[in-house]
mmCIF file of C-alpha atoms in Angstrom:
data_model
loop_
_atom_site.group_PDB
_atom_site.id
_atom_site.type_symbol
_atom_site.label_atom_id
_atom_site.label_comp_id
_atom_site.label_asym_id
_atom_site.label_seq_id
_atom_site.Cartn_x
_atom_site.Cartn_y
_atom_site.Cartn_z
ATOM 1 C CA MET A 1 25.146 1.003 27.222
ATOM 2 C CA LEU A 2 23.446 1.756 23.867
ATOM 3 C CA VAL A 3 22.988 5.466 23.092
ATOM 4 C CA VAL A 4 20.589 6.364 20.277
ATOM 5 C CA ALA A 5 21.192 9.876 18.822
ATOM 6 C CA GLU A 6 18.065 11.996 18.812
ATOM 7 C CA VAL A 7 17.953 13.071 15.136
ATOM 8 C CA GLU A 8 14.891 14.854 13.976
ATOM 9 C CA ASN A 9 13.291 13.643 10.713
ATOM 10 C CA THR A 10 12.230 17.176 9.745
ATOM 11 C CA ASP A 11 15.785 18.421 8.958
ATOM 12 C CA ARG A 12 15.239 21.352 6.706
ATOM 13 C CA ASP A 13 18.548 20.613 4.906
ATOM 14 C CA ARG A 14 16.828 17.687 3.238
ATOM 15 C CA PRO A 15 14.447 17.943 0.244
ATOM 16 C CA VAL A 16 10.787 17.739 0.894
ATOM 17 C CA ASP A 17 10.257 14.228 -0.479
ATOM 18 C CA LEU A 18 6.749 13.474 -1.600
ATOM 19 C CA ARG A 19 7.621 10.802 -3.989
ATOM 20 C CA SER A 20 6.179 8.055 -1.777
ATOM 21 C CA ASP A 21 5.386 7.228 1.912
ATOM 22 C CA THR A 22 8.038 4.578 1.621
ATOM 23 C CA VAL A 23 10.889 7.126 1.851
ATOM 24 C CA THR A 24 10.508 7.630 5.580
ATOM 25 C CA THR A 25 13.380 6.938 7.954
ATOM 26 C CA PRO A 26 13.002 5.357 11.403
ATOM 27 C CA THR A 27 12.463 7.741 14.224
ATOM 28 C CA PRO A 28 14.813 7.704 17.275
ATOM 29 C CA GLY A 29 12.160 5.791 19.229
ATOM 30 C CA MET A 30 11.775 3.292 16.514
ATOM 31 C CA ARG A 31 15.543 2.782 16.210
ATOM 32 C CA ALA A 32 15.706 2.220 19.968
ATOM 33 C CA ALA A 33 12.920 -0.347 19.815
ATOM 34 C CA MET A 34 14.793 -2.170 17.093
ATOM 35 C CA ALA A 35 17.959 -2.194 19.030
ATOM 36 C CA ARG A 36 16.446 -3.805 22.023
ATOM 37 C CA ALA A 37 14.305 -6.311 20.147
ATOM 38 C CA GLU A 38 14.229 -9.863 21.446
ATOM 39 C CA VAL A 39 15.139 -12.113 18.571
ATOM 40 C CA GLY A 40 15.407 -15.683 17.425
ATOM 41 C CA ASP A 41 15.591 -17.655 14.212
ATOM 42 C CA ASP A 42 12.394 -16.955 12.281
ATOM 43 C CA VAL A 43 12.938 -19.771 9.830
ATOM 44 C CA TYR A 44 12.504 -22.080 12.763
ATOM 45 C CA ALA A 45 9.564 -19.932 13.876
ATOM 46 C CA GLU A 46 11.542 -18.992 17.005
ATOM 47 C CA ASP A 47 11.636 -15.205 16.769
ATOM 48 C CA PRO A 48 9.372 -13.973 19.494
ATOM 49 C CA THR A 49 9.086 -10.399 18.143
ATOM 50 C CA CYS A 50 8.120 -11.711 14.672
ATOM 51 C CA ARG A 51 5.476 -13.921 16.358
ATOM 52 C CA ALA A 52 4.197 -11.116 18.403
ATOM 53 C CA LEU A 53 3.839 -8.868 15.347
ATOM 54 C CA GLU A 54 2.049 -11.584 13.370
ATOM 55 C CA GLU A 55 -0.331 -12.341 16.181
ATOM 56 C CA ARG A 56 -1.055 -8.611 16.659
ATOM 57 C CA VAL A 57 -1.777 -7.958 12.990
ATOM 58 C CA ALA A 58 -3.937 -11.121 12.730
ATOM 59 C CA ASP A 59 -5.884 -9.778 15.696
ATOM 60 C CA LEU A 60 -6.257 -6.329 14.166
ATOM 61 C CA LEU A 61 -7.609 -7.892 10.963
ATOM 62 C CA GLY A 62 -9.691 -10.581 12.575
ATOM 63 C CA THR A 63 -7.941 -13.437 10.825
ATOM 64 C CA GLU A 64 -6.560 -16.686 12.194
ATOM 65 C CA ALA A 65 -2.930 -16.039 11.339
ATOM 66 C CA ALA A 66 -0.491 -13.638 9.590
ATOM 67 C CA LEU A 67 2.956 -13.921 7.960
ATOM 68 C CA PHE A 68 5.663 -11.195 8.142
ATOM 69 C CA THR A 69 7.276 -10.622 4.726
ATOM 70 C CA VAL A 70 9.996 -8.364 3.410
ATOM 71 C CA THR A 71 7.775 -6.521 0.941
ATOM 72 C CA GLY A 72 4.249 -5.920 -0.009
ATOM 73 C CA SER A 73 4.930 -7.375 -3.375
ATOM 74 C CA LEU A 74 5.905 -10.659 -1.827
ATOM 75 C CA ALA A 75 2.807 -10.668 0.462
ATOM 76 C CA ASN A 76 0.643 -10.073 -2.592
ATOM 77 C CA LEU A 77 2.536 -12.690 -4.589
ATOM 78 C CA LEU A 78 1.963 -15.358 -1.855
ATOM 79 C CA GLY A 79 -1.668 -14.206 -1.340
ATOM 80 C CA VAL A 80 -2.670 -14.425 -5.057
ATOM 81 C CA ARG A 81 -0.777 -17.777 -5.446
ATOM 82 C CA ALA A 82 -2.882 -19.241 -2.590
ATOM 83 C CA LEU A 83 -6.060 -18.477 -4.510
ATOM 84 C CA VAL A 84 -5.062 -18.884 -8.176
ATOM 85 C CA ARG A 85 -3.546 -21.980 -9.615
ATOM 86 C CA PRO A 86 -1.170 -21.750 -12.683
ATOM 87 C CA GLY A 87 -3.066 -21.008 -15.838
ATOM 88 C CA ALA A 88 -6.043 -19.565 -14.096
ATOM 89 C CA GLU A 89 -6.778 -15.790 -13.816
ATOM 90 C CA VAL A 90 -7.058 -13.113 -11.279
ATOM 91 C CA LEU A 91 -9.363 -10.113 -12.084
ATOM 92 C CA CYS A 92 -8.303 -6.632 -10.986
ATOM 93 C CA GLU A 93 -8.579 -2.936 -11.846
ATOM 94 C CA ALA A 94 -6.338 -1.942 -14.725
ATOM 95 C CA ARG A 95 -3.962 0.200 -12.610
ATOM 96 C CA ALA A 96 -3.845 -2.150 -9.611
ATOM 97 C CA HIS A 97 -0.429 -2.550 -8.002
ATOM 98 C CA ILE A 98 -0.442 -6.292 -8.767
ATOM 99 C CA ALA A 99 -0.978 -5.620 -12.432
ATOM 100 C CA ARG A 100 1.288 -2.535 -12.964
ATOM 101 C CA ALA A 101 3.874 -2.378 -10.231
ATOM 102 C CA GLU A 102 5.035 -5.883 -9.359
ATOM 103 C CA LEU A 103 6.899 -6.505 -12.575
ATOM 104 C CA GLY A 104 4.731 -9.243 -13.893
ATOM 105 C CA ALA A 105 5.722 -11.498 -10.977
ATOM 106 C CA HIS A 106 2.385 -13.211 -10.733
ATOM 107 C CA ALA A 107 2.742 -14.464 -14.254
ATOM 108 C CA ALA A 108 6.500 -14.910 -14.258
ATOM 109 C CA VAL A 109 6.690 -16.932 -11.010
ATOM 110 C CA PHE A 110 3.364 -18.679 -10.662
ATOM 111 C CA GLY A 111 1.788 -18.700 -14.134
ATOM 112 C CA VAL A 112 -1.159 -16.568 -13.116
ATOM 113 C CA THR A 113 -2.953 -14.681 -15.870
ATOM 114 C CA SER A 114 -5.087 -11.619 -15.381
ATOM 115 C CA ARG A 115 -7.867 -9.529 -16.946
ATOM 116 C CA THR A 116 -8.843 -6.075 -15.839
ATOM 117 C CA TRP A 117 -11.673 -3.592 -15.611
ATOM 118 C CA SER A 118 -11.029 0.226 -15.578
ATOM 119 C CA HIS A 119 -12.229 2.860 -13.204
ATOM 120 C CA PRO A 120 -10.992 6.400 -13.009
ATOM 121 C CA ARG A 121 -10.514 6.051 -9.281
ATOM 122 C CA GLY A 122 -9.504 2.401 -9.244
ATOM 123 C CA LEU A 123 -12.752 1.382 -7.562
ATOM 124 C CA VAL A 124 -14.620 -1.926 -7.782
ATOM 125 C CA ASP A 125 -17.098 -1.940 -10.678
ATOM 126 C CA LEU A 126 -19.461 -4.723 -9.910
ATOM 127 C CA ALA A 127 -21.096 -4.770 -13.303
ATOM 128 C CA ALA A 128 -17.726 -5.051 -15.029
ATOM 129 C CA VAL A 129 -16.597 -7.825 -12.556
ATOM 130 C CA ARG A 130 -19.808 -9.702 -13.100
ATOM 131 C CA GLU A 131 -19.279 -9.608 -16.929
ATOM 132 C CA LEU A 132 -15.632 -10.718 -16.641
ATOM 133 C CA LEU A 133 -16.238 -13.527 -14.112
ATOM 134 C CA VAL A 134 -15.929 -16.945 -15.596
ATOM 135 C CA PRO A 135 -15.371 -19.459 -12.706
ATOM 136 C CA ASP A 136 -15.532 -22.520 -14.910
ATOM 137 C CA ALA A 137 -14.474 -21.783 -18.497
ATOM 138 C CA GLY A 138 -14.088 -25.414 -19.454
ATOM 139 C CA PRO A 139 -11.212 -26.889 -21.391
ATOM 140 C CA TYR A 140 -10.844 -24.067 -23.988
ATOM 141 C CA PHE A 141 -10.737 -20.791 -22.055
ATOM 142 C CA VAL A 142 -9.183 -19.355 -18.823
ATOM 143 C CA SER A 143 -11.167 -19.774 -15.680
ATOM 144 C CA THR A 144 -11.463 -17.027 -13.021
ATOM 145 C CA ALA A 145 -10.067 -18.109 -9.646
ATOM 146 C CA ALA A 146 -9.906 -14.778 -7.733
ATOM 147 C CA VAL A 147 -10.672 -11.044 -7.787
ATOM 148 C CA SER A 148 -8.059 -8.690 -6.244
ATOM 149 C CA VAL A 149 -8.978 -5.258 -4.899
ATOM 150 C CA GLU A 150 -6.669 -2.526 -3.763
ATOM 151 C CA ASN A 151 -7.695 -0.442 -0.760
ATOM 152 C CA THR A 152 -6.592 2.317 -0.793
ATOM 153 C CA HIS A 153 -5.924 2.413 -4.532
ATOM 154 C CA ASN A 154 -2.438 3.884 -5.151
ATOM 155 C CA PHE A 155 -2.722 5.100 -8.712
ATOM 156 C CA GLY A 156 -6.379 5.950 -8.252
ATOM 157 C CA GLY A 157 -5.188 8.801 -5.963
ATOM 158 C CA GLY A 158 -5.521 7.051 -2.638
ATOM 159 C CA SER A 159 -9.174 6.272 -3.169
ATOM 160 C CA VAL A 160 -11.021 4.250 -0.636
ATOM 161 C CA GLN A 161 -13.120 1.254 -1.767
ATOM 162 C CA PRO A 162 -16.679 1.729 -0.491
ATOM 163 C CA LEU A 163 -17.494 -0.999 2.114
ATOM 164 C CA ASP A 164 -20.876 -1.738 0.476
ATOM 165 C CA SER A 165 -19.024 -2.464 -2.838
ATOM 166 C CA LEU A 166 -16.607 -4.753 -1.135
ATOM 167 C CA ARG A 167 -19.432 -6.687 0.652
ATOM 168 C CA ALA A 168 -21.355 -6.931 -2.653
ATOM 169 C CA LEU A 169 -18.162 -8.287 -4.317
ATOM 170 C CA ARG A 170 -17.700 -10.819 -1.648
ATOM 171 C CA GLU A 171 -21.275 -12.036 -2.093
ATOM 172 C CA LEU A 172 -20.848 -12.198 -5.779
ATOM 173 C CA THR A 173 -17.562 -14.154 -5.640
ATOM 174 C CA ALA A 174 -18.707 -16.487 -2.968
ATOM 175 C CA ALA A 175 -21.710 -17.496 -4.992
ATOM 176 C CA SER A 176 -19.328 -18.359 -7.828
ATOM 177 C CA GLY A 177 -16.632 -20.157 -5.749
ATOM 178 C CA VAL A 178 -14.125 -17.426 -6.514
ATOM 179 C CA GLY A 179 -11.647 -16.067 -3.977
ATOM 180 C CA VAL A 180 -10.957 -12.404 -3.006
ATOM 181 C CA HIS A 181 -7.564 -11.005 -2.414
ATOM 182 C CA LEU A 182 -7.310 -7.602 -0.774
ATOM 183 C CA ASP A 183 -4.206 -5.590 -1.376
ATOM 184 C CA GLY A 184 -4.367 -3.535 1.753
ATOM 185 C CA ALA A 185 -0.961 -1.902 1.650
ATOM 186 C CA ARG A 186 -2.581 1.246 2.836
ATOM 187 C CA LEU A 187 -5.580 -0.269 4.497
ATOM 188 C CA TRP A 188 -4.690 1.670 7.626
ATOM 189 C CA HIS A 189 -5.343 4.861 5.626
ATOM 190 C CA ALA A 190 -8.754 3.612 4.406
ATOM 191 C CA SER A 191 -9.674 2.853 8.004
ATOM 192 C CA ALA A 192 -8.461 6.263 9.245
ATOM 193 C CA ALA A 193 -10.397 8.065 6.493
ATOM 194 C CA THR A 194 -13.721 6.254 7.055
ATOM 195 C CA GLY A 195 -13.732 5.020 10.645
ATOM 196 C CA VAL A 196 -14.283 1.468 9.337
ATOM 197 C CA ALA A 197 -12.109 -0.996 11.291
ATOM 198 C CA PRO A 198 -9.407 -2.788 9.407
ATOM 199 C CA GLY A 199 -11.027 -6.081 10.373
ATOM 200 C CA THR A 200 -14.270 -5.063 8.751
ATOM 201 C CA TYR A 201 -12.489 -4.551 5.434
ATOM 202 C CA ALA A 202 -10.545 -7.763 5.882
ATOM 203 C CA ALA A 203 -13.724 -9.750 6.392
ATOM 204 C CA CYS A 204 -14.565 -9.014 2.767
ATOM 205 C CA ALA A 205 -11.595 -11.079 1.536
ATOM 206 C CA ASP A 206 -10.041 -14.511 1.807
ATOM 207 C CA LEU A 207 -6.530 -13.105 2.115
ATOM 208 C CA VAL A 208 -5.307 -9.641 2.854
ATOM 209 C CA SER A 209 -1.902 -7.954 2.796
ATOM 210 C CA VAL A 210 -1.025 -4.869 4.796
ATOM 211 C CA ALA A 211 2.193 -2.784 4.786
ATOM 212 C CA LEU A 212 4.158 -1.246 7.645
ATOM 213 C CA SER A 213 6.497 0.757 5.449
ATOM 214 C CA LYS A 214 3.793 2.750 3.600
ATOM 215 C CA GLY A 215 2.616 5.548 5.855
ATOM 216 C CA LEU A 216 3.501 3.891 9.200
ATOM 217 C CA GLY A 217 7.191 4.662 9.009
ATOM 218 C CA ALA A 218 8.713 1.194 9.361
ATOM 219 C CA PRO A 219 11.907 0.694 7.278
ATOM 220 C CA VAL A 220 10.632 -2.561 5.742
ATOM 221 C CA GLY A 221 7.875 -5.121 5.969
ATOM 222 C CA SER A 222 4.334 -6.213 5.113
ATOM 223 C CA LEU A 223 2.141 -9.018 6.322
ATOM 224 C CA LEU A 224 -0.196 -11.513 4.639
ATOM 225 C CA ALA A 225 -3.186 -12.451 6.804
ATOM 226 C CA GLY A 226 -5.907 -15.081 6.426
ATOM 227 C CA PRO A 227 -6.845 -18.615 7.377
ATOM 228 C CA ALA A 228 -4.115 -20.492 9.413
ATOM 229 C CA ALA A 229 -3.722 -23.219 6.717
ATOM 230 C CA ALA A 230 -3.256 -20.675 3.951
ATOM 231 C CA VAL A 231 -0.708 -18.693 5.962
ATOM 232 C CA ALA A 232 1.203 -21.883 6.865
ATOM 233 C CA ASP A 233 1.464 -22.673 3.204
ATOM 234 C CA ALA A 234 2.556 -19.212 2.423
ATOM 235 C CA ARG A 235 5.297 -19.578 5.026
ATOM 236 C CA VAL A 236 6.622 -22.532 3.054
ATOM 237 C CA TRP A 237 6.452 -20.686 -0.202
ATOM 238 C CA ARG A 238 8.207 -17.680 1.319
ATOM 239 C CA LYS A 239 11.083 -19.959 2.210
ATOM 240 C CA ARG A 240 11.008 -21.621 -1.246
ATOM 241 C CA LEU A 241 11.308 -18.228 -2.931
ATOM 242 C CA GLY A 242 14.455 -17.429 -0.830
ATOM 243 C CA ALA A 243 12.669 -14.973 1.458
ATOM 244 C CA GLY A 244 12.860 -16.817 4.767
ATOM 245 C CA TRP A 245 14.778 -14.741 7.293
ATOM 246 C CA ARG A 246 16.517 -15.385 10.510
ATOM 247 C CA GLN A 247 16.627 -12.762 13.398
ATOM 248 C CA ALA A 248 13.993 -10.639 11.720
ATOM 249 C CA GLY A 249 12.640 -9.472 15.060
ATOM 250 C CA VAL A 250 14.811 -6.393 14.648
ATOM 251 C CA LEU A 251 12.601 -5.413 11.798
ATOM 252 C CA ALA A 252 9.381 -6.695 13.367
ATOM 253 C CA ALA A 253 10.092 -4.466 16.383
ATOM 254 C CA ALA A 254 9.961 -1.509 14.039
ATOM 255 C CA GLY A 255 6.582 -2.662 12.817
ATOM 256 C CA MET A 256 5.355 -3.030 16.444
ATOM 257 C CA TYR A 257 6.588 0.419 17.184
ATOM 258 C CA ALA A 258 4.794 1.803 14.109
ATOM 259 C CA LEU A 259 1.494 0.281 15.206
ATOM 260 C CA ASP A 260 1.952 1.665 18.721
ATOM 261 C CA HIS A 261 3.053 5.202 17.792
ATOM 262 C CA HIS A 262 2.243 6.052 14.115
ATOM 263 C CA LEU A 263 -1.125 4.577 13.447
ATOM 264 C CA ASP A 264 -3.105 7.323 15.238
ATOM 265 C CA ARG A 265 -1.283 10.118 13.439
ATOM 266 C CA VAL A 266 -2.278 8.973 9.952
ATOM 267 C CA PRO A 267 -5.068 11.566 9.739
ATOM 268 C CA GLU A 268 -2.412 14.308 9.845
ATOM 269 C CA ASP A 269 -1.098 13.026 6.502
ATOM 270 C CA HIS A 270 -4.587 13.160 5.049
ATOM 271 C CA ALA A 271 -5.053 16.706 6.199
ATOM 272 C CA ASN A 272 -1.718 17.734 4.641
ATOM 273 C CA ALA A 273 -2.645 16.057 1.374
ATOM 274 C CA ARG A 274 -5.989 17.783 1.259
ATOM 275 C CA ALA A 275 -4.281 21.168 1.940
ATOM 276 C CA LEU A 276 -1.822 20.533 -0.919
ATOM 277 C CA ALA A 277 -4.640 19.701 -3.183
ATOM 278 C CA ASP A 278 -6.557 22.837 -2.234
ATOM 279 C CA ARG A 279 -3.550 24.957 -2.879
ATOM 280 C CA LEU A 280 -2.720 23.486 -6.241
ATOM 281 C CA ALA A 281 -6.344 23.529 -7.416
ATOM 282 C CA ASP A 282 -6.417 27.256 -6.661
ATOM 283 C CA VAL A 283 -3.336 27.798 -8.773
ATOM 284 C CA ALA A 284 -4.338 25.491 -11.594
ATOM 285 C CA PRO A 285 -8.062 24.730 -11.711
ATOM 286 C CA GLY A 286 -8.839 21.229 -12.898
ATOM 287 C CA ILE A 287 -5.482 19.783 -11.855
ATOM 288 C CA VAL A 288 -6.996 17.910 -8.978
ATOM 289 C CA ASP A 289 -10.402 17.706 -7.291
ATOM 290 C CA PRO A 290 -9.578 18.382 -3.629
ATOM 291 C CA ALA A 291 -12.857 16.744 -2.586
ATOM 292 C CA GLY A 292 -11.569 13.487 -4.087
ATOM 293 C CA VAL A 293 -8.456 13.484 -2.005
ATOM 294 C CA GLN A 294 -9.515 10.985 0.714
ATOM 295 C CA THR A 295 -6.172 9.908 2.167
ATOM 296 C CA ASN A 296 -2.487 10.754 1.688
ATOM 297 C CA ILE A 297 -2.096 10.632 -2.172
ATOM 298 C CA VAL A 298 -2.675 13.533 -4.600
ATOM 299 C CA VAL A 299 -2.508 12.836 -8.259
ATOM 300 C CA LEU A 300 -2.085 15.858 -10.505
ATOM 301 C CA ASP A 301 -3.539 15.859 -13.996
ATOM 302 C CA LEU A 302 -1.666 18.538 -15.877
ATOM 303 C CA ALA A 303 -3.617 18.068 -19.111
ATOM 304 C CA ALA A 304 -6.959 18.533 -17.339
ATOM 305 C CA ALA A 305 -5.632 21.876 -16.129
ATOM 306 C CA GLY A 306 -4.562 22.919 -19.574
ATOM 307 C CA ILE A 307 -0.855 22.830 -18.625
ATOM 308 C CA ARG A 308 1.256 22.020 -21.591
ATOM 309 C CA THR A 309 4.497 21.598 -19.768
ATOM 310 C CA GLY A 310 5.259 17.851 -19.320
ATOM 311 C CA ALA A 311 5.199 16.169 -15.968
ATOM 312 C CA ALA A 312 8.835 15.316 -16.109
ATOM 313 C CA GLU A 313 9.814 18.956 -16.589
ATOM 314 C CA VAL A 314 7.528 20.092 -13.787
ATOM 315 C CA ALA A 315 9.091 17.460 -11.499
ATOM 316 C CA GLU A 316 12.603 18.613 -12.455
ATOM 317 C CA ARG A 317 11.701 22.233 -11.686
ATOM 318 C CA ALA A 318 10.443 21.216 -8.292
ATOM 319 C CA ARG A 319 13.491 19.073 -7.638
ATOM 320 C CA ALA A 320 15.741 22.031 -8.353
ATOM 321 C CA ALA A 321 13.792 23.890 -5.655
ATOM 322 C CA GLY A 322 14.039 21.080 -3.148
ATOM 323 C CA VAL A 323 10.755 19.219 -3.650
ATOM 324 C CA LEU A 324 10.662 15.648 -4.904
ATOM 325 C CA VAL A 325 7.486 14.235 -6.647
ATOM 326 C CA SER A 326 6.771 11.105 -8.689
ATOM 327 C CA VAL A 327 6.037 11.187 -12.452
ATOM 328 C CA LEU A 328 3.219 8.814 -13.257
ATOM 329 C CA GLY A 329 2.938 9.632 -16.989
ATOM 330 C CA PRO A 330 3.515 12.287 -19.525
ATOM 331 C CA ALA A 331 0.960 14.651 -17.850
ATOM 332 C CA ALA A 332 0.550 13.090 -14.377
ATOM 333 C CA LEU A 333 2.385 13.637 -11.085
ATOM 334 C CA ARG A 334 1.905 11.980 -7.695
ATOM 335 C CA LEU A 335 2.463 13.455 -4.316
ATOM 336 C CA VAL A 336 2.311 11.267 -1.182
ATOM 337 C CA THR A 337 2.258 12.778 2.322
ATOM 338 C CA HIS A 338 3.819 10.951 5.309
ATOM 339 C CA LEU A 339 5.323 11.467 8.778
ATOM 340 C CA ASP A 340 8.668 12.778 7.576
ATOM 341 C CA VAL A 341 7.023 15.803 5.981
ATOM 342 C CA ASP A 342 5.150 18.084 8.413
ATOM 343 C CA GLU A 343 2.539 20.720 7.760
ATOM 344 C CA ALA A 344 5.161 23.417 7.105
ATOM 345 C CA GLY A 345 6.968 21.171 4.684
ATOM 346 C CA CYS A 346 3.774 20.464 2.780
ATOM 347 C CA ARG A 347 2.996 24.231 2.663
ATOM 348 C CA HIS A 348 6.486 24.790 1.258
ATOM 349 C CA ALA A 349 5.929 22.076 -1.330
ATOM 350 C CA GLY A 350 2.645 23.675 -2.407
ATOM 351 C CA GLU A 351 4.494 26.983 -2.970
ATOM 352 C CA VAL A 352 7.214 25.339 -4.982
ATOM 353 C CA LEU A 353 4.821 23.322 -7.116
ATOM 354 C CA SER A 354 2.638 26.421 -7.695
ATOM 355 C CA THR A 355 5.685 28.007 -9.304
ATOM 356 C CA ALA A 356 6.840 24.962 -11.133
ATOM 357 C CA LEU A 357 3.407 24.503 -12.823
ATOM 358 C CA LYS A 358 3.520 27.962 -14.440
#
């Protein structure tokens, strides 16, 4: 008989880790679900738990099919590849995850080039996209094949893309024969913040990726969703890249559990992020606009608050006091709330950072 130890994730001996929402550990209930998962060989498409997860996510997003992948970066890589041939370009915001945090994989692996627009919150700028869009550049220049949008936008401070902007982008690209890729790693957060169904956002794109390990507490995994033919082709490329997996139902079960038990609690993380922003804005006016904290990410701008201490030094002071944060730049820090840090933990982090910023 399997016995799963009931270990609380809020152990006060641990640091309060706000570096990312990917640092969560599986809850006892999730571990139990993983242990009892029905499995098969997913390379042969015979893992029933993987199939169930893919069907469920496809249903949530209103797409024909979905593919379970080991990472969000892989889901994005496969999604962009499906829309952009080698030598063509994808347009995206300058700090988009596909441009800044995937190690140049789209260019290195599939020969995809990119151009970018800039927005302080990472949002779609229709005028900029319209100016950049060149669907048929002829034999001398690079043609635009797709536009990629990130919702929510990580380095934009967890900002939510306005639905009207996404629909207008879809209309613009459709008229030009250009595809849309939606990096929805934290699409669940956008939906929780606005009440817009994930499928409504997904309808604005040809292909969409969603993560189970960012905010939902699964230990690993993302999915690429879209038309059945495109997903079937992505399955082939997943294997070609060495990322086919066998009894992956153990991991898919964690994703199913996350959708069952952790999706509805996402607004708690948003409330904790807003409370952190309120606290730090009181201590250091200008460091963050609390009204702009829509989801679970808080980006601190030390320079805007007139703080001369570098971000790395502030982070080290916080670490010494048991609070971990990410350094985004010489004067920028990122805090990400998640299910492993409760309201009390976030209050403690606020107090520690208030001192570290002085």
